[in-house]
Amino acid sequence: MKINKYNSLVFAMLFGFGLSGHAQAKKWTLEECVKYAMENNITIKNSELDIKSAAIDKKGAIGNYLPSVSANASHSWNIGLNQNITTGLLENQTTQYSSIGATVGVDIYRGLQNQNTLRKANLSIVASKYQLLKMQEDIALNVANAFLQILFNKENLKVKTEQLSIDEKRLARSEEMVNAGTIPRGDLFDLKATVATDKQGIIVAENNLLISKLSLAQLLQLKEFADFDVIDNTNAKDENNIMAQSPVDIYNKAKEIRTELKLAQTNLEIAQKNVAIAKGAYQPTLSAFYNFNTRASYSEIVTGSTLNTANPSIPIGYVQGTNQPVLKDNYSPILGNAAPILDQFNDNKGQSYGLQLSIPIFNGFSVRNNVERSKVSLEKSKIDLEQKSLDLQRNVYTAFTDAKGALNTYESSTVTLEARQQAYNYAKEKYDVGLMNSFDFTQAQTLLTNAQSDVIRTKYDYIFKIKILEFYFGIPIVPIVTK
């Protein structure tokens, strides 16, 4: 199943690259690849969104300092026996009422929670920027590694192609020598097998090159990668003389500039603010409030009174002893339309304001648990910072040792190649005059090919190890511009 998937991928690459084989394709530099990845890589875009999210959290922290304002309005119907709020009389009627109000509240003191929340929000923005920068640095290293892998596969394919050309010429000459009776026909079969092996090696090298191009194109999030290619010029020299630095100097410089340490330190400060915020819940809170309300009724109101002609007087009591009734005039109210709504709102408005103090006494240990939980997170942040420092030290010393070993291996492979080249030239002279058989000459040629491949492999391994060491010393692959 994996083989079929691999073959399909290679076929797609061959087909895609073949479509534009006649066109002049642009060749990307390492700097162009890194910059394009900075602008288009999905992981980096996601980190940029984290910065925006942190900025929104900061706005929320600033909003905690601002007063809260709310307004309300209602309109109701009362049906049946109820009191007319205008006349004060109980009536069996349907009445309508409208009311409006507003409430304003502001925190005066909340145990410094608002201040610490804002400081935490500022630190979160810094942490998000450090996280983005770290992501950009990691992507830059991955791009450089994929870029160098393409160059390695290119040179490897070039060596394989040149070797095939040499073997094909040698095969043609050997056929002439066999026809002339100079060498036995068995040597010709060995050369044919060698040519077939060379062709097989070229197919593998071409597939490796196509796959490495696809890997880099996908890392860059390229939509069109059929004609994707990179420039061929490389330099295996330590231009920044980074190997002249000691591991101690590189580590001391890395402690000052490495993003992962800055990120861990910022996360530690955020954890400290979380502890302060949690402790703030132990303290009392003081707030101020202001309320406004008014109302209006749609019921008829009393505008005056008139003497009841049917019953002009009503008793209000009796004289003691004689039981003579005490009368008073009986007036009936004169009802009129309710006052205009706005006038009623103006006449019936009311206000209240004051301070509110809340003192926490017992809340089921929730505050204490939050404090303890934040302290645990703080300890974890301290351990994480210490671990990041230890990891950085180990990585720097490992990178220095790897770079030094890669340089020695590259230099040794170069010396080996020179010796293998001389041995091959000598073997070729002997073979041309019939003093060496085809098998021994093929062995010399195989050793030369292996030496050439070793030089290519160790060269790009050394280049990448140097890039990693420069990375820890603060020399970026390309300058990264933070937003």
mmCIF file with all atom_site columns, C-alpha atoms in Angstrom, residues 146-313:
data_model
loop_
_atom_site.group_PDB
_atom_site.id
_atom_site.type_symbol
_atom_site.label_atom_id
_atom_site.label_alt_id
_atom_site.label_comp_id
_atom_site.label_asym_id
_atom_site.label_entity_id
_atom_site.label_seq_id
_atom_site.pdbx_PDB_ins_code
_atom_site.Cartn_x
_atom_site.Cartn_y
_atom_site.Cartn_z
_atom_site.occupancy
_atom_site.B_iso_or_equiv
_atom_site.pdbx_formal_charge
_atom_site.auth_seq_id
_atom_site.auth_comp_id
_atom_site.auth_asym_id
_atom_site.auth_atom_id
_atom_site.pdbx_PDB_model_num
ATOM 1   C CA . ALA A 1 146 ? 14.771  21.178  2.670   1.00 0.00 ? 146 ALA A CA 1
ATOM 2   C CA . PHE A 1 147 ? 16.639  23.628  0.411   1.00 0.00 ? 147 PHE A CA 1
ATOM 3   C CA . LEU A 1 148 ? 19.987  21.952  1.073   1.00 0.00 ? 148 LEU A CA 1
ATOM 4   C CA . GLN A 1 149 ? 18.403  18.542  0.528   1.00 0.00 ? 149 GLN A CA 1
ATOM 5   C CA . ILE A 1 150 ? 17.415  19.636  -2.986  1.00 0.00 ? 150 ILE A CA 1
ATOM 6   C CA . LEU A 1 151 ? 20.979  20.823  -3.676  1.00 0.00 ? 151 LEU A CA 1
ATOM 7   C CA . PHE A 1 152 ? 22.367  17.533  -2.385  1.00 0.00 ? 152 PHE A CA 1
ATOM 8   C CA . ASN A 1 153 ? 20.030  15.533  -4.625  1.00 0.00 ? 153 ASN A CA 1
ATOM 9   C CA . LYS A 1 154 ? 20.920  17.753  -7.589  1.00 0.00 ? 154 LYS A CA 1
ATOM 10  C CA . GLU A 1 155 ? 24.642  17.177  -7.207  1.00 0.00 ? 155 GLU A CA 1
ATOM 11  C CA . ASN A 1 156 ? 24.076  13.499  -6.548  1.00 0.00 ? 156 ASN A CA 1
ATOM 12  C CA . LEU A 1 157 ? 22.067  13.234  -9.777  1.00 0.00 ? 157 LEU A CA 1
ATOM 13  C CA . LYS A 1 158 ? 24.808  15.128  -11.610 1.00 0.00 ? 158 LYS A CA 1
ATOM 14  C CA . VAL A 1 159 ? 27.425  12.635  -10.402 1.00 0.00 ? 159 VAL A CA 1
ATOM 15  C CA . LYS A 1 160 ? 25.219  9.699   -11.400 1.00 0.00 ? 160 LYS A CA 1
ATOM 16  C CA . THR A 1 161 ? 24.615  11.190  -14.858 1.00 0.00 ? 161 THR A CA 1
ATOM 17  C CA . GLU A 1 162 ? 28.295  11.864  -15.460 1.00 0.00 ? 162 GLU A CA 1
ATOM 18  C CA . GLN A 1 163 ? 29.143  8.362   -14.342 1.00 0.00 ? 163 GLN A CA 1
ATOM 19  C CA . LEU A 1 164 ? 26.599  6.910   -16.779 1.00 0.00 ? 164 LEU A CA 1
ATOM 20  C CA . SER A 1 165 ? 28.068  8.955   -19.598 1.00 0.00 ? 165 SER A CA 1
ATOM 21  C CA . ILE A 1 166 ? 31.555  7.674   -18.803 1.00 0.00 ? 166 ILE A CA 1
ATOM 22  C CA . ASP A 1 167 ? 30.382  4.063   -18.565 1.00 0.00 ? 167 ASP A CA 1
ATOM 23  C CA . GLU A 1 168 ? 28.448  4.296   -21.852 1.00 0.00 ? 168 GLU A CA 1
ATOM 24  C CA . LYS A 1 169 ? 31.553  5.609   -23.616 1.00 0.00 ? 169 LYS A CA 1
ATOM 25  C CA . ARG A 1 170 ? 33.616  2.846   -22.027 1.00 0.00 ? 170 ARG A CA 1
ATOM 26  C CA . LEU A 1 171 ? 31.022  0.277   -23.095 1.00 0.00 ? 171 LEU A CA 1
ATOM 27  C CA . ALA A 1 172 ? 31.153  1.485   -26.708 1.00 0.00 ? 172 ALA A CA 1
ATOM 28  C CA . ARG A 1 173 ? 34.960  1.329   -26.701 1.00 0.00 ? 173 ARG A CA 1
ATOM 29  C CA . SER A 1 174 ? 34.924  -2.101  -25.083 1.00 0.00 ? 174 SER A CA 1
ATOM 30  C CA . GLU A 1 175 ? 32.603  -3.401  -27.823 1.00 0.00 ? 175 GLU A CA 1
ATOM 31  C CA . GLU A 1 176 ? 35.175  -2.272  -30.359 1.00 0.00 ? 176 GLU A CA 1
ATOM 32  C CA . MET A 1 177 ? 37.957  -3.952  -28.394 1.00 0.00 ? 177 MET A CA 1
ATOM 33  C CA . VAL A 1 178 ? 35.938  -7.187  -28.125 1.00 0.00 ? 178 VAL A CA 1
ATOM 34  C CA . ASN A 1 179 ? 35.333  -7.146  -31.870 1.00 0.00 ? 179 ASN A CA 1
ATOM 35  C CA . ALA A 1 180 ? 39.036  -6.621  -32.346 1.00 0.00 ? 180 ALA A CA 1
ATOM 36  C CA . GLY A 1 181 ? 39.815  -9.499  -29.975 1.00 0.00 ? 181 GLY A CA 1
ATOM 37  C CA . THR A 1 182 ? 41.735  -7.295  -27.531 1.00 0.00 ? 182 THR A CA 1
ATOM 38  C CA . ILE A 1 183 ? 39.631  -8.123  -24.452 1.00 0.00 ? 183 ILE A CA 1
ATOM 39  C CA . PRO A 1 184 ? 37.433  -11.112 -23.670 1.00 0.00 ? 184 PRO A CA 1
ATOM 40  C CA . ARG A 1 185 ? 33.682  -10.887 -24.235 1.00 0.00 ? 185 ARG A CA 1
ATOM 41  C CA . GLY A 1 186 ? 33.045  -11.529 -20.525 1.00 0.00 ? 186 GLY A CA 1
ATOM 42  C CA . ASP A 1 187 ? 34.332  -8.013  -19.724 1.00 0.00 ? 187 ASP A CA 1
ATOM 43  C CA . LEU A 1 188 ? 31.667  -6.617  -22.015 1.00 0.00 ? 188 LEU A CA 1
ATOM 44  C CA . PHE A 1 189 ? 28.916  -8.250  -19.971 1.00 0.00 ? 189 PHE A CA 1
ATOM 45  C CA . ASP A 1 190 ? 30.280  -6.673  -16.787 1.00 0.00 ? 190 ASP A CA 1
ATOM 46  C CA . LEU A 1 191 ? 30.186  -3.248  -18.433 1.00 0.00 ? 191 LEU A CA 1
ATOM 47  C CA . LYS A 1 192 ? 26.620  -3.734  -19.629 1.00 0.00 ? 192 LYS A CA 1
ATOM 48  C CA . ALA A 1 193 ? 25.589  -4.606  -16.077 1.00 0.00 ? 193 ALA A CA 1
ATOM 49  C CA . THR A 1 194 ? 27.424  -1.512  -14.830 1.00 0.00 ? 194 THR A CA 1
ATOM 50  C CA . VAL A 1 195 ? 25.569  0.727   -17.312 1.00 0.00 ? 195 VAL A CA 1
ATOM 51  C CA . ALA A 1 196 ? 22.241  -0.802  -16.288 1.00 0.00 ? 196 ALA A CA 1
ATOM 52  C CA . THR A 1 197 ? 23.087  -0.188  -12.629 1.00 0.00 ? 197 THR A CA 1
ATOM 53  C CA . ASP A 1 198 ? 23.997  3.423   -13.444 1.00 0.00 ? 198 ASP A CA 1
ATOM 54  C CA . LYS A 1 199 ? 20.636  3.944   -15.135 1.00 0.00 ? 199 LYS A CA 1
ATOM 55  C CA . GLN A 1 200 ? 18.854  2.494   -12.138 1.00 0.00 ? 200 GLN A CA 1
ATOM 56  C CA . GLY A 1 201 ? 20.808  4.828   -9.865  1.00 0.00 ? 201 GLY A CA 1
ATOM 57  C CA . ILE A 1 202 ? 19.784  7.815   -11.997 1.00 0.00 ? 202 ILE A CA 1
ATOM 58  C CA . ILE A 1 203 ? 16.109  6.874   -11.709 1.00 0.00 ? 203 ILE A CA 1
ATOM 59  C CA . VAL A 1 204 ? 16.425  6.721   -7.921  1.00 0.00 ? 204 VAL A CA 1
ATOM 60  C CA . ALA A 1 205 ? 18.330  10.026  -7.837  1.00 0.00 ? 205 ALA A CA 1
ATOM 61  C CA . GLU A 1 206 ? 15.694  11.726  -10.031 1.00 0.00 ? 206 GLU A CA 1
ATOM 62  C CA . ASN A 1 207 ? 12.900  10.484  -7.787  1.00 0.00 ? 207 ASN A CA 1
ATOM 63  C CA . ASN A 1 208 ? 14.738  11.711  -4.692  1.00 0.00 ? 208 ASN A CA 1
ATOM 64  C CA . LEU A 1 209 ? 15.200  15.126  -6.294  1.00 0.00 ? 209 LEU A CA 1
ATOM 65  C CA . LEU A 1 210 ? 11.532  15.392  -7.230  1.00 0.00 ? 210 LEU A CA 1
ATOM 66  C CA . ILE A 1 211 ? 10.391  14.347  -3.768  1.00 0.00 ? 211 ILE A CA 1
ATOM 67  C CA . SER A 1 212 ? 12.724  16.873  -2.117  1.00 0.00 ? 212 SER A CA 1
ATOM 68  C CA . LYS A 1 213 ? 11.341  19.634  -4.362  1.00 0.00 ? 213 LYS A CA 1
ATOM 69  C CA . LEU A 1 214 ? 7.818   18.637  -3.457  1.00 0.00 ? 214 LEU A CA 1
ATOM 70  C CA . SER A 1 215 ? 8.685   18.698  0.249   1.00 0.00 ? 215 SER A CA 1
ATOM 71  C CA . LEU A 1 216 ? 10.017  22.255  0.049   1.00 0.00 ? 216 LEU A CA 1
ATOM 72  C CA . ALA A 1 217 ? 7.123   23.410  -2.150  1.00 0.00 ? 217 ALA A CA 1
ATOM 73  C CA . GLN A 1 218 ? 4.623   22.077  0.370   1.00 0.00 ? 218 GLN A CA 1
ATOM 74  C CA . LEU A 1 219 ? 6.555   23.694  3.222   1.00 0.00 ? 219 LEU A CA 1
ATOM 75  C CA . LEU A 1 220 ? 6.230   27.009  1.384   1.00 0.00 ? 220 LEU A CA 1
ATOM 76  C CA . GLN A 1 221 ? 2.508   26.368  0.741   1.00 0.00 ? 221 GLN A CA 1
ATOM 77  C CA . LEU A 1 222 ? 3.039   26.822  -3.011  1.00 0.00 ? 222 LEU A CA 1
ATOM 78  C CA . LYS A 1 223 ? -0.105  26.285  -5.043  1.00 0.00 ? 223 LYS A CA 1
ATOM 79  C CA . GLU A 1 224 ? 1.786   25.798  -8.303  1.00 0.00 ? 224 GLU A CA 1
ATOM 80  C CA . PHE A 1 225 ? 4.915   23.694  -7.894  1.00 0.00 ? 225 PHE A CA 1
ATOM 81  C CA . ALA A 1 226 ? 5.221   22.026  -11.291 1.00 0.00 ? 226 ALA A CA 1
ATOM 82  C CA . ASP A 1 227 ? 8.147   24.269  -12.323 1.00 0.00 ? 227 ASP A CA 1
ATOM 83  C CA . PHE A 1 228 ? 9.558   24.835  -8.846  1.00 0.00 ? 228 PHE A CA 1
ATOM 84  C CA . ASP A 1 229 ? 13.363  24.840  -8.643  1.00 0.00 ? 229 ASP A CA 1
ATOM 85  C CA . VAL A 1 230 ? 16.147  26.413  -6.621  1.00 0.00 ? 230 VAL A CA 1
ATOM 86  C CA . ILE A 1 231 ? 19.497  27.948  -7.499  1.00 0.00 ? 231 ILE A CA 1
ATOM 87  C CA . ASP A 1 232 ? 22.538  25.701  -7.470  1.00 0.00 ? 232 ASP A CA 1
ATOM 88  C CA . ASN A 1 233 ? 25.269  27.903  -6.017  1.00 0.00 ? 233 ASN A CA 1
ATOM 89  C CA . THR A 1 234 ? 26.362  26.934  -2.520  1.00 0.00 ? 234 THR A CA 1
ATOM 90  C CA . ASN A 1 235 ? 29.287  27.756  -0.289  1.00 0.00 ? 235 ASN A CA 1
ATOM 91  C CA . ALA A 1 236 ? 30.652  25.257  2.186   1.00 0.00 ? 236 ALA A CA 1
ATOM 92  C CA . LYS A 1 237 ? 32.863  27.833  3.913   1.00 0.00 ? 237 LYS A CA 1
ATOM 93  C CA . ASP A 1 238 ? 32.289  29.212  7.403   1.00 0.00 ? 238 ASP A CA 1
ATOM 94  C CA . GLU A 1 239 ? 31.801  32.805  6.253   1.00 0.00 ? 239 GLU A CA 1
ATOM 95  C CA . ASN A 1 240 ? 30.898  34.081  9.734   1.00 0.00 ? 240 ASN A CA 1
ATOM 96  C CA . ASN A 1 241 ? 33.833  32.212  11.323  1.00 0.00 ? 241 ASN A CA 1
ATOM 97  C CA . ILE A 1 242 ? 31.440  30.694  13.825  1.00 0.00 ? 242 ILE A CA 1
ATOM 98  C CA . MET A 1 243 ? 33.796  27.788  14.513  1.00 0.00 ? 243 MET A CA 1
ATOM 99  C CA . ALA A 1 244 ? 36.281  30.267  15.994  1.00 0.00 ? 244 ALA A CA 1
ATOM 100 C CA . GLN A 1 245 ? 33.836  30.807  18.865  1.00 0.00 ? 245 GLN A CA 1
ATOM 101 C CA . SER A 1 246 ? 33.949  28.551  21.894  1.00 0.00 ? 246 SER A CA 1
ATOM 102 C CA . PRO A 1 247 ? 30.848  26.614  22.991  1.00 0.00 ? 247 PRO A CA 1
ATOM 103 C CA . VAL A 1 248 ? 30.777  28.693  26.175  1.00 0.00 ? 248 VAL A CA 1
ATOM 104 C CA . ASP A 1 249 ? 30.675  31.958  24.208  1.00 0.00 ? 249 ASP A CA 1
ATOM 105 C CA . ILE A 1 250 ? 27.952  30.638  21.927  1.00 0.00 ? 250 ILE A CA 1
ATOM 106 C CA . TYR A 1 251 ? 25.884  29.470  24.888  1.00 0.00 ? 251 TYR A CA 1
ATOM 107 C CA . ASN A 1 252 ? 26.266  32.785  26.737  1.00 0.00 ? 252 ASN A CA 1
ATOM 108 C CA . LYS A 1 253 ? 25.173  34.641  23.614  1.00 0.00 ? 253 LYS A CA 1
ATOM 109 C CA . ALA A 1 254 ? 22.276  32.229  23.108  1.00 0.00 ? 254 ALA A CA 1
ATOM 110 C CA . LYS A 1 255 ? 21.019  32.819  26.672  1.00 0.00 ? 255 LYS A CA 1
ATOM 111 C CA . GLU A 1 256 ? 20.647  36.513  25.837  1.00 0.00 ? 256 GLU A CA 1
ATOM 112 C CA . ILE A 1 257 ? 18.925  36.224  22.480  1.00 0.00 ? 257 ILE A CA 1
ATOM 113 C CA . ARG A 1 258 ? 17.201  32.862  22.129  1.00 0.00 ? 258 ARG A CA 1
ATOM 114 C CA . THR A 1 259 ? 13.465  33.187  21.740  1.00 0.00 ? 259 THR A CA 1
ATOM 115 C CA . GLU A 1 260 ? 12.561  30.026  23.644  1.00 0.00 ? 260 GLU A CA 1
ATOM 116 C CA . LEU A 1 261 ? 14.160  31.422  26.818  1.00 0.00 ? 261 LEU A CA 1
ATOM 117 C CA . LYS A 1 262 ? 12.406  34.764  26.397  1.00 0.00 ? 262 LYS A CA 1
ATOM 118 C CA . LEU A 1 263 ? 9.122   32.959  25.876  1.00 0.00 ? 263 LEU A CA 1
ATOM 119 C CA . ALA A 1 264 ? 9.629   30.788  28.965  1.00 0.00 ? 264 ALA A CA 1
ATOM 120 C CA . GLN A 1 265 ? 10.542  33.872  31.046  1.00 0.00 ? 265 GLN A CA 1
ATOM 121 C CA . THR A 1 266 ? 7.429   35.701  29.851  1.00 0.00 ? 266 THR A CA 1
ATOM 122 C CA . ASN A 1 267 ? 5.248   32.685  30.657  1.00 0.00 ? 267 ASN A CA 1
ATOM 123 C CA . LEU A 1 268 ? 6.779   32.710  34.157  1.00 0.00 ? 268 LEU A CA 1
ATOM 124 C CA . GLU A 1 269 ? 5.786   36.356  34.605  1.00 0.00 ? 269 GLU A CA 1
ATOM 125 C CA . ILE A 1 270 ? 2.262   35.560  33.381  1.00 0.00 ? 270 ILE A CA 1
ATOM 126 C CA . ALA A 1 271 ? 2.032   32.787  35.984  1.00 0.00 ? 271 ALA A CA 1
ATOM 127 C CA . GLN A 1 272 ? 3.090   35.284  38.679  1.00 0.00 ? 272 GLN A CA 1
ATOM 128 C CA . LYS A 1 273 ? 0.296   37.618  37.621  1.00 0.00 ? 273 LYS A CA 1
ATOM 129 C CA . ASN A 1 274 ? -2.182  34.738  37.780  1.00 0.00 ? 274 ASN A CA 1
ATOM 130 C CA . VAL A 1 275 ? -1.189  34.161  41.401  1.00 0.00 ? 275 VAL A CA 1
ATOM 131 C CA . ALA A 1 276 ? -1.695  37.859  42.188  1.00 0.00 ? 276 ALA A CA 1
ATOM 132 C CA . ILE A 1 277 ? -5.104  37.837  40.469  1.00 0.00 ? 277 ILE A CA 1
ATOM 133 C CA . ALA A 1 278 ? -6.184  34.755  42.419  1.00 0.00 ? 278 ALA A CA 1
ATOM 134 C CA . LYS A 1 279 ? -5.052  36.294  45.739  1.00 0.00 ? 279 LYS A CA 1
ATOM 135 C CA . GLY A 1 280 ? -7.016  39.436  44.931  1.00 0.00 ? 280 GLY A CA 1
ATOM 136 C CA . ALA A 1 281 ? -10.233 37.473  45.483  1.00 0.00 ? 281 ALA A CA 1
ATOM 137 C CA . TYR A 1 282 ? -9.392  37.315  49.212  1.00 0.00 ? 282 TYR A CA 1
ATOM 138 C CA . GLN A 1 283 ? -9.808  41.076  49.532  1.00 0.00 ? 283 GLN A CA 1
ATOM 139 C CA . PRO A 1 284 ? -13.068 43.049  49.789  1.00 0.00 ? 284 PRO A CA 1
ATOM 140 C CA . THR A 1 285 ? -14.516 44.816  46.781  1.00 0.00 ? 285 THR A CA 1
ATOM 141 C CA . LEU A 1 286 ? -15.903 48.336  46.752  1.00 0.00 ? 286 LEU A CA 1
ATOM 142 C CA . SER A 1 287 ? -18.147 49.636  43.999  1.00 0.00 ? 287 SER A CA 1
ATOM 143 C CA . ALA A 1 288 ? -20.364 52.648  43.350  1.00 0.00 ? 288 ALA A CA 1
ATOM 144 C CA . PHE A 1 289 ? -23.778 52.623  41.747  1.00 0.00 ? 289 PHE A CA 1
ATOM 145 C CA . TYR A 1 290 ? -26.386 55.026  40.418  1.00 0.00 ? 290 TYR A CA 1
ATOM 146 C CA . ASN A 1 291 ? -29.981 54.158  39.482  1.00 0.00 ? 291 ASN A CA 1
ATOM 147 C CA . PHE A 1 292 ? -32.574 56.221  37.623  1.00 0.00 ? 292 PHE A CA 1
ATOM 148 C CA . ASN A 1 293 ? -36.242 55.279  37.029  1.00 0.00 ? 293 ASN A CA 1
ATOM 149 C CA . THR A 1 294 ? -39.526 56.855  36.012  1.00 0.00 ? 294 THR A CA 1
ATOM 150 C CA . ARG A 1 295 ? -43.017 55.713  35.009  1.00 0.00 ? 295 ARG A CA 1
ATOM 151 C CA . ALA A 1 296 ? -46.190 56.698  33.220  1.00 0.00 ? 296 ALA A CA 1
ATOM 152 C CA . SER A 1 297 ? -49.830 55.521  33.261  1.00 0.00 ? 297 SER A CA 1
ATOM 153 C CA . TYR A 1 298 ? -52.428 55.568  30.538  1.00 0.00 ? 298 TYR A CA 1
ATOM 154 C CA . SER A 1 299 ? -55.437 55.613  32.969  1.00 0.00 ? 299 SER A CA 1
ATOM 155 C CA . GLU A 1 300 ? -57.724 58.586  33.468  1.00 0.00 ? 300 GLU A CA 1
ATOM 156 C CA . ILE A 1 301 ? -56.803 61.021  36.241  1.00 0.00 ? 301 ILE A CA 1
ATOM 157 C CA . VAL A 1 302 ? -58.823 63.209  38.653  1.00 0.00 ? 302 VAL A CA 1
ATOM 158 C CA . THR A 1 303 ? -59.024 66.745  37.288  1.00 0.00 ? 303 THR A CA 1
ATOM 159 C CA . GLY A 1 304 ? -61.572 68.131  39.820  1.00 0.00 ? 304 GLY A CA 1
ATOM 160 C CA . SER A 1 305 ? -64.755 67.338  41.833  1.00 0.00 ? 305 SER A CA 1
ATOM 161 C CA . THR A 1 306 ? -68.485 68.215  41.835  1.00 0.00 ? 306 THR A CA 1
ATOM 162 C CA . LEU A 1 307 ? -71.288 67.903  44.418  1.00 0.00 ? 307 LEU A CA 1
ATOM 163 C CA . ASN A 1 308 ? -73.235 64.687  44.027  1.00 0.00 ? 308 ASN A CA 1
ATOM 164 C CA . THR A 1 309 ? -76.813 65.945  43.441  1.00 0.00 ? 309 THR A CA 1
ATOM 165 C CA . ALA A 1 310 ? -78.337 62.503  43.976  1.00 0.00 ? 310 ALA A CA 1
ATOM 166 C CA . ASN A 1 311 ? -76.666 62.128  47.337  1.00 0.00 ? 311 ASN A CA 1
ATOM 167 C CA . PRO A 1 312 ? -75.388 65.584  48.355  1.00 0.00 ? 312 PRO A CA 1
ATOM 168 C CA . SER A 1 313 ? -74.173 64.507  51.796  1.00 0.00 ? 313 SER A CA 1
#
